mmCIF file with all atom_site columns, C-alpha atoms in Angstrom:
data_model
loop_
_atom_site.group_PDB
_atom_site.id
_atom_site.type_symbol
_atom_site.label_atom_id
_atom_site.label_alt_id
_atom_site.label_comp_id
_atom_site.label_asym_id
_atom_site.label_entity_id
_atom_site.label_seq_id
_atom_site.pdbx_PDB_ins_code
_atom_site.Cartn_x
_atom_site.Cartn_y
_atom_site.Cartn_z
_atom_site.occupancy
_atom_site.B_iso_or_equiv
_atom_site.pdbx_formal_charge
_atom_site.auth_seq_id
_atom_site.auth_comp_id
_atom_site.auth_asym_id
_atom_site.auth_atom_id
_atom_site.pdbx_PDB_model_num
ATOM 1   C CA . MET A 1 1   ? 93.570  79.081  61.119 1.00 39.00 ? 1   MET A CA 1
ATOM 2   C CA . TYR A 1 2   ? 95.544  76.760  63.021 1.00 44.00 ? 2   TYR A CA 1
ATOM 3   C CA . SER A 1 3   ? 93.637  75.425  66.224 1.00 47.00 ? 3   SER A CA 1
ATOM 4   C CA . PRO A 1 4   ? 95.722  73.904  68.866 1.00 44.00 ? 4   PRO A CA 1
ATOM 5   C CA . LEU A 1 5   ? 94.028  70.737  70.174 1.00 56.00 ? 5   LEU A CA 1
ATOM 6   C CA . ASN A 1 6   ? 96.680  70.004  73.212 1.00 77.00 ? 6   ASN A CA 1
ATOM 7   C CA . PRO A 1 7   ? 99.579  71.327  75.259 1.00 79.00 ? 7   PRO A CA 1
ATOM 8   C CA . ILE A 1 8   ? 102.022 69.952  72.627 1.00 81.00 ? 8   ILE A CA 1
ATOM 9   C CA . GLN A 1 9   ? 100.430 71.580  69.610 1.00 78.00 ? 9   GLN A CA 1
ATOM 10  C CA . LYS A 1 10  ? 100.405 74.565  71.679 1.00 79.00 ? 10  LYS A CA 1
ATOM 11  C CA . SER A 1 11  ? 103.688 74.748  72.645 1.00 81.00 ? 11  SER A CA 1
ATOM 12  C CA . GLN A 1 12  ? 104.555 73.549  68.987 1.00 81.00 ? 12  GLN A CA 1
ATOM 13  C CA . LEU A 1 13  ? 102.664 76.669  67.583 1.00 79.00 ? 13  LEU A CA 1
ATOM 14  C CA . TYR A 1 14  ? 104.510 79.303  69.752 1.00 82.00 ? 14  TYR A CA 1
ATOM 15  C CA . LEU A 1 15  ? 108.079 77.588  69.047 1.00 85.00 ? 15  LEU A CA 1
ATOM 16  C CA . ASP A 1 16  ? 107.285 78.163  65.676 1.00 83.00 ? 16  ASP A CA 1
ATOM 17  C CA . LEU A 1 17  ? 105.827 81.860  66.011 1.00 84.00 ? 17  LEU A CA 1
ATOM 18  C CA . ILE A 1 18  ? 108.855 82.437  67.926 1.00 89.00 ? 18  ILE A CA 1
ATOM 19  C CA . ALA A 1 19  ? 111.374 80.837  65.364 1.00 88.00 ? 19  ALA A CA 1
ATOM 20  C CA . ALA A 1 20  ? 109.266 83.184  62.658 1.00 85.00 ? 20  ALA A CA 1
ATOM 21  C CA . ARG A 1 21  ? 110.095 86.515  64.549 1.00 88.00 ? 21  ARG A CA 1
ATOM 22  C CA . GLN A 1 22  ? 113.576 85.480  65.391 1.00 91.00 ? 22  GLN A CA 1
ATOM 23  C CA . GLU A 1 23  ? 113.948 84.927  61.435 1.00 90.00 ? 23  GLU A CA 1
ATOM 24  C CA . ALA A 1 24  ? 112.697 88.468  60.888 1.00 89.00 ? 24  ALA A CA 1
ATOM 25  C CA . VAL A 1 25  ? 114.324 90.192  63.297 1.00 91.00 ? 25  VAL A CA 1
ATOM 26  C CA . SER A 1 26  ? 117.614 88.695  62.283 1.00 92.00 ? 26  SER A CA 1
ATOM 27  C CA . GLY A 1 27  ? 116.983 89.998  58.654 1.00 91.00 ? 27  GLY A CA 1
ATOM 28  C CA . ASN A 1 28  ? 116.295 93.438  59.976 1.00 90.00 ? 28  ASN A CA 1
ATOM 29  C CA . ILE A 1 29  ? 119.368 93.392  61.885 1.00 92.00 ? 29  ILE A CA 1
ATOM 30  C CA . ALA A 1 30  ? 121.402 91.810  58.790 1.00 93.00 ? 30  ALA A CA 1
ATOM 31  C CA . ASN A 1 31  ? 119.935 94.477  56.467 1.00 90.00 ? 31  ASN A CA 1
ATOM 32  C CA . MET A 1 32  ? 120.204 97.428  58.766 1.00 89.00 ? 32  MET A CA 1
ATOM 33  C CA . ASP A 1 33  ? 122.725 99.542  56.224 1.00 88.00 ? 33  ASP A CA 1
ATOM 34  C CA . THR A 1 34  ? 120.377 98.309  52.852 1.00 88.00 ? 34  THR A CA 1
ATOM 35  C CA . PRO A 1 35  ? 119.126 101.191 51.213 1.00 88.00 ? 35  PRO A CA 1
ATOM 36  C CA . ASN A 1 36  ? 115.600 101.038 50.995 1.00 86.00 ? 36  ASN A CA 1
ATOM 37  C CA . TYR A 1 37  ? 115.021 97.912  52.911 1.00 86.00 ? 37  TYR A CA 1
ATOM 38  C CA . VAL A 1 38  ? 111.668 97.489  54.719 1.00 86.00 ? 38  VAL A CA 1
ATOM 39  C CA . ARG A 1 39  ? 111.294 96.218  58.265 1.00 87.00 ? 39  ARG A CA 1
ATOM 40  C CA . LYS A 1 40  ? 109.725 93.017  59.080 1.00 86.00 ? 40  LYS A CA 1
ATOM 41  C CA . ASP A 1 41  ? 108.271 91.581  61.969 1.00 82.00 ? 41  ASP A CA 1
ATOM 42  C CA . VAL A 1 42  ? 105.748 88.903  63.207 1.00 79.00 ? 42  VAL A CA 1
ATOM 43  C CA . GLU A 1 43  ? 102.812 89.444  65.215 1.00 73.00 ? 43  GLU A CA 1
ATOM 44  C CA . PHE A 1 44  ? 101.261 86.795  67.325 1.00 68.00 ? 44  PHE A CA 1
ATOM 45  C CA . SER A 1 45  ? 97.422  87.707  68.046 1.00 64.00 ? 45  SER A CA 1
ATOM 46  C CA . GLN A 1 46  ? 95.935  86.017  65.648 1.00 58.00 ? 46  GLN A CA 1
ATOM 47  C CA . TYR A 1 47  ? 97.191  82.642  66.101 1.00 58.00 ? 47  TYR A CA 1
ATOM 48  C CA . LEU A 1 48  ? 96.999  82.887  69.737 1.00 59.00 ? 48  LEU A CA 1
ATOM 49  C CA . ASN A 1 49  ? 93.337  83.913  69.629 1.00 58.00 ? 49  ASN A CA 1
ATOM 50  C CA . THR A 1 50  ? 93.036  80.690  68.208 1.00 56.00 ? 50  THR A CA 1
ATOM 51  C CA . ALA A 1 51  ? 94.033  79.002  71.419 1.00 54.00 ? 51  ALA A CA 1
ATOM 52  C CA . ASN A 1 52  ? 90.826  79.624  73.386 1.00 58.00 ? 52  ASN A CA 1
ATOM 53  C CA . SER A 1 53  ? 92.587  80.747  76.407 1.00 59.00 ? 53  SER A CA 1
ATOM 54  C CA . SER A 1 54  ? 92.266  84.048  78.453 1.00 56.00 ? 54  SER A CA 1
ATOM 55  C CA . LEU A 1 55  ? 95.679  83.884  78.773 1.00 52.00 ? 55  LEU A CA 1
ATOM 56  C CA . GLU A 1 56  ? 96.644  83.906  74.940 1.00 55.00 ? 56  GLU A CA 1
ATOM 57  C CA . THR A 1 57  ? 93.613  86.116  74.426 1.00 56.00 ? 57  THR A CA 1
ATOM 58  C CA . LYS A 1 58  ? 95.243  88.713  76.816 1.00 51.00 ? 58  LYS A CA 1
ATOM 59  C CA . LEU A 1 59  ? 98.582  88.060  75.110 1.00 50.00 ? 59  LEU A CA 1
ATOM 60  C CA . SER A 1 60  ? 97.393  88.430  71.700 1.00 54.00 ? 60  SER A CA 1
ATOM 61  C CA . GLN A 1 61  ? 95.629  92.101  72.726 1.00 54.00 ? 61  GLN A CA 1
ATOM 62  C CA . ARG A 1 62  ? 99.217  93.220  73.433 1.00 50.00 ? 62  ARG A CA 1
ATOM 63  C CA . LEU A 1 63  ? 101.005 91.880  70.647 1.00 49.00 ? 63  LEU A CA 1
ATOM 64  C CA . GLY A 1 64  ? 98.989  92.892  67.725 1.00 49.00 ? 64  GLY A CA 1
ATOM 65  C CA . PRO A 1 65  ? 97.726  90.776  64.556 1.00 48.00 ? 65  PRO A CA 1
ATOM 66  C CA . SER A 1 66  ? 99.592  87.600  63.484 1.00 44.00 ? 66  SER A CA 1
ATOM 67  C CA . GLY A 1 67  ? 101.795 86.887  60.309 1.00 52.00 ? 67  GLY A CA 1
ATOM 68  C CA . ILE A 1 68  ? 105.029 87.900  58.678 1.00 56.00 ? 68  ILE A CA 1
ATOM 69  C CA . MET A 1 69  ? 104.606 91.567  57.479 1.00 62.00 ? 69  MET A CA 1
ATOM 70  C CA . GLU A 1 70  ? 106.653 94.397  56.458 1.00 62.00 ? 70  GLU A CA 1
ATOM 71  C CA . THR A 1 71  ? 106.255 97.689  58.779 1.00 65.00 ? 71  THR A CA 1
ATOM 72  C CA . GLN A 1 72  ? 105.794 101.151 57.617 1.00 60.00 ? 72  GLN A CA 1
ATOM 73  C CA . GLU A 1 73  ? 109.016 102.126 59.740 1.00 61.00 ? 73  GLU A CA 1
ATOM 74  C CA . LYS A 1 74  ? 112.084 103.342 57.137 1.00 61.00 ? 74  LYS A CA 1
ATOM 75  C CA . MET A 1 75  ? 114.547 103.333 59.655 1.00 72.00 ? 75  MET A CA 1
ATOM 76  C CA . LEU A 1 76  ? 116.024 100.549 61.894 1.00 81.00 ? 76  LEU A CA 1
ATOM 77  C CA . SER A 1 77  ? 117.008 100.996 65.190 1.00 86.00 ? 77  SER A CA 1
ATOM 78  C CA . ALA A 1 78  ? 119.645 98.678  66.396 1.00 88.00 ? 78  ALA A CA 1
ATOM 79  C CA . GLU A 1 79  ? 118.517 99.418  70.011 1.00 91.00 ? 79  GLU A CA 1
ATOM 80  C CA . ASP A 1 80  ? 115.118 98.380  69.495 1.00 90.00 ? 80  ASP A CA 1
ATOM 81  C CA . GLU A 1 81  ? 115.777 94.844  67.276 1.00 92.00 ? 81  GLU A CA 1
ATOM 82  C CA . LEU A 1 82  ? 118.374 93.815  69.738 1.00 93.00 ? 82  LEU A CA 1
ATOM 83  C CA . ALA A 1 83  ? 115.574 94.627  72.507 1.00 92.00 ? 83  ALA A CA 1
ATOM 84  C CA . LEU A 1 84  ? 112.996 92.446  70.298 1.00 90.00 ? 84  LEU A CA 1
ATOM 85  C CA . MET A 1 85  ? 115.277 89.713  69.873 1.00 92.00 ? 85  MET A CA 1
ATOM 86  C CA . GLN A 1 86  ? 116.009 89.534  73.671 1.00 94.00 ? 86  GLN A CA 1
ATOM 87  C CA . LYS A 1 87  ? 112.093 89.280  74.584 1.00 92.00 ? 87  LYS A CA 1
ATOM 88  C CA . ASN A 1 88  ? 111.914 86.547  71.616 1.00 92.00 ? 88  ASN A CA 1
ATOM 89  C CA . SER A 1 89  ? 114.525 84.523  73.575 1.00 93.00 ? 89  SER A CA 1
ATOM 90  C CA . ILE A 1 90  ? 112.359 84.950  76.873 1.00 94.00 ? 90  ILE A CA 1
ATOM 91  C CA . LEU A 1 91  ? 109.282 84.081  74.992 1.00 90.00 ? 91  LEU A CA 1
ATOM 92  C CA . TYR A 1 92  ? 111.373 81.057  73.460 1.00 92.00 ? 92  TYR A CA 1
ATOM 93  C CA . ALA A 1 93  ? 112.513 80.029  77.169 1.00 93.00 ? 93  ALA A CA 1
ATOM 94  C CA . MET A 1 94  ? 108.975 79.873  78.237 1.00 91.00 ? 94  MET A CA 1
ATOM 95  C CA . ALA A 1 95  ? 107.535 78.033  75.492 1.00 89.00 ? 95  ALA A CA 1
ATOM 96  C CA . ALA A 1 96  ? 110.418 75.292  75.818 1.00 91.00 ? 96  ALA A CA 1
ATOM 97  C CA . LYS A 1 97  ? 109.394 75.172  79.567 1.00 92.00 ? 97  LYS A CA 1
ATOM 98  C CA . GLN A 1 98  ? 105.874 74.571  78.599 1.00 89.00 ? 98  GLN A CA 1
ATOM 99  C CA . MET A 1 99  ? 106.930 71.763  76.167 1.00 90.00 ? 99  MET A CA 1
ATOM 100 C CA . THR A 1 100 ? 108.856 70.279  78.432 1.00 92.00 ? 100 THR A CA 1
ATOM 101 C CA . SER A 1 101 ? 106.293 70.317  80.918 1.00 91.00 ? 101 SER A CA 1
ATOM 102 C CA . ALA A 1 102 ? 103.694 68.624  78.646 1.00 89.00 ? 102 ALA A CA 1
ATOM 103 C CA . ILE A 1 103 ? 106.183 65.853  77.691 1.00 91.00 ? 103 ILE A CA 1
ATOM 104 C CA . ASN A 1 104 ? 106.678 64.970  81.552 1.00 92.00 ? 104 ASN A CA 1
ATOM 105 C CA . GLU A 1 105 ? 102.912 64.708  81.873 1.00 89.00 ? 105 GLU A CA 1
ATOM 106 C CA . ILE A 1 106 ? 103.139 62.372  79.238 1.00 88.00 ? 106 ILE A CA 1
ATOM 107 C CA . LYS A 1 107 ? 105.927 60.551  80.361 1.00 90.00 ? 107 LYS A CA 1
ATOM 108 C CA . THR A 1 108 ? 104.210 60.024  83.693 1.00 92.00 ? 108 THR A CA 1
ATOM 109 C CA . VAL A 1 109 ? 101.025 59.014  82.568 1.00 88.00 ? 109 VAL A CA 1
ATOM 110 C CA . ILE A 1 110 ? 102.841 56.252  80.614 1.00 89.00 ? 110 ILE A CA 1
ATOM 111 C CA . ASN A 1 111 ? 104.786 55.256  83.730 1.00 90.00 ? 111 ASN A CA 1
ATOM 112 C CA . VAL A 1 112 ? 101.911 55.114  85.929 1.00 89.00 ? 112 VAL A CA 1
ATOM 113 C CA . GLY A 1 113 ? 100.107 52.769  83.203 1.00 76.00 ? 113 GLY A CA 1
ATOM 114 C CA . GLN A 1 114 ? 102.976 50.187  83.372 1.00 71.00 ? 114 GLN A CA 1
#
């Protein structure tokens, strides 16, 4: 189990999870018409629970267990997959902003120390 120690590691974890979900959703959309294709998804909660923050715990409770997994759904909905892709892009923007903020903090500390 991965346990982030600092904001950059947390941001990296979020970005990795978002990238994995994007890959799963893209595969679902690409295989929409493939017979017997089983939908895949990435759930974030197991990883977010290790972040030791009340916000991450609340998010994890809403998102479910973590990992790339096949779902029991037999039919794929283009609307649902596109909505999930949009939600994923919002999560990406938030994680990228968090990473930028952490890097700017490090730059500030370096500049103050000179």
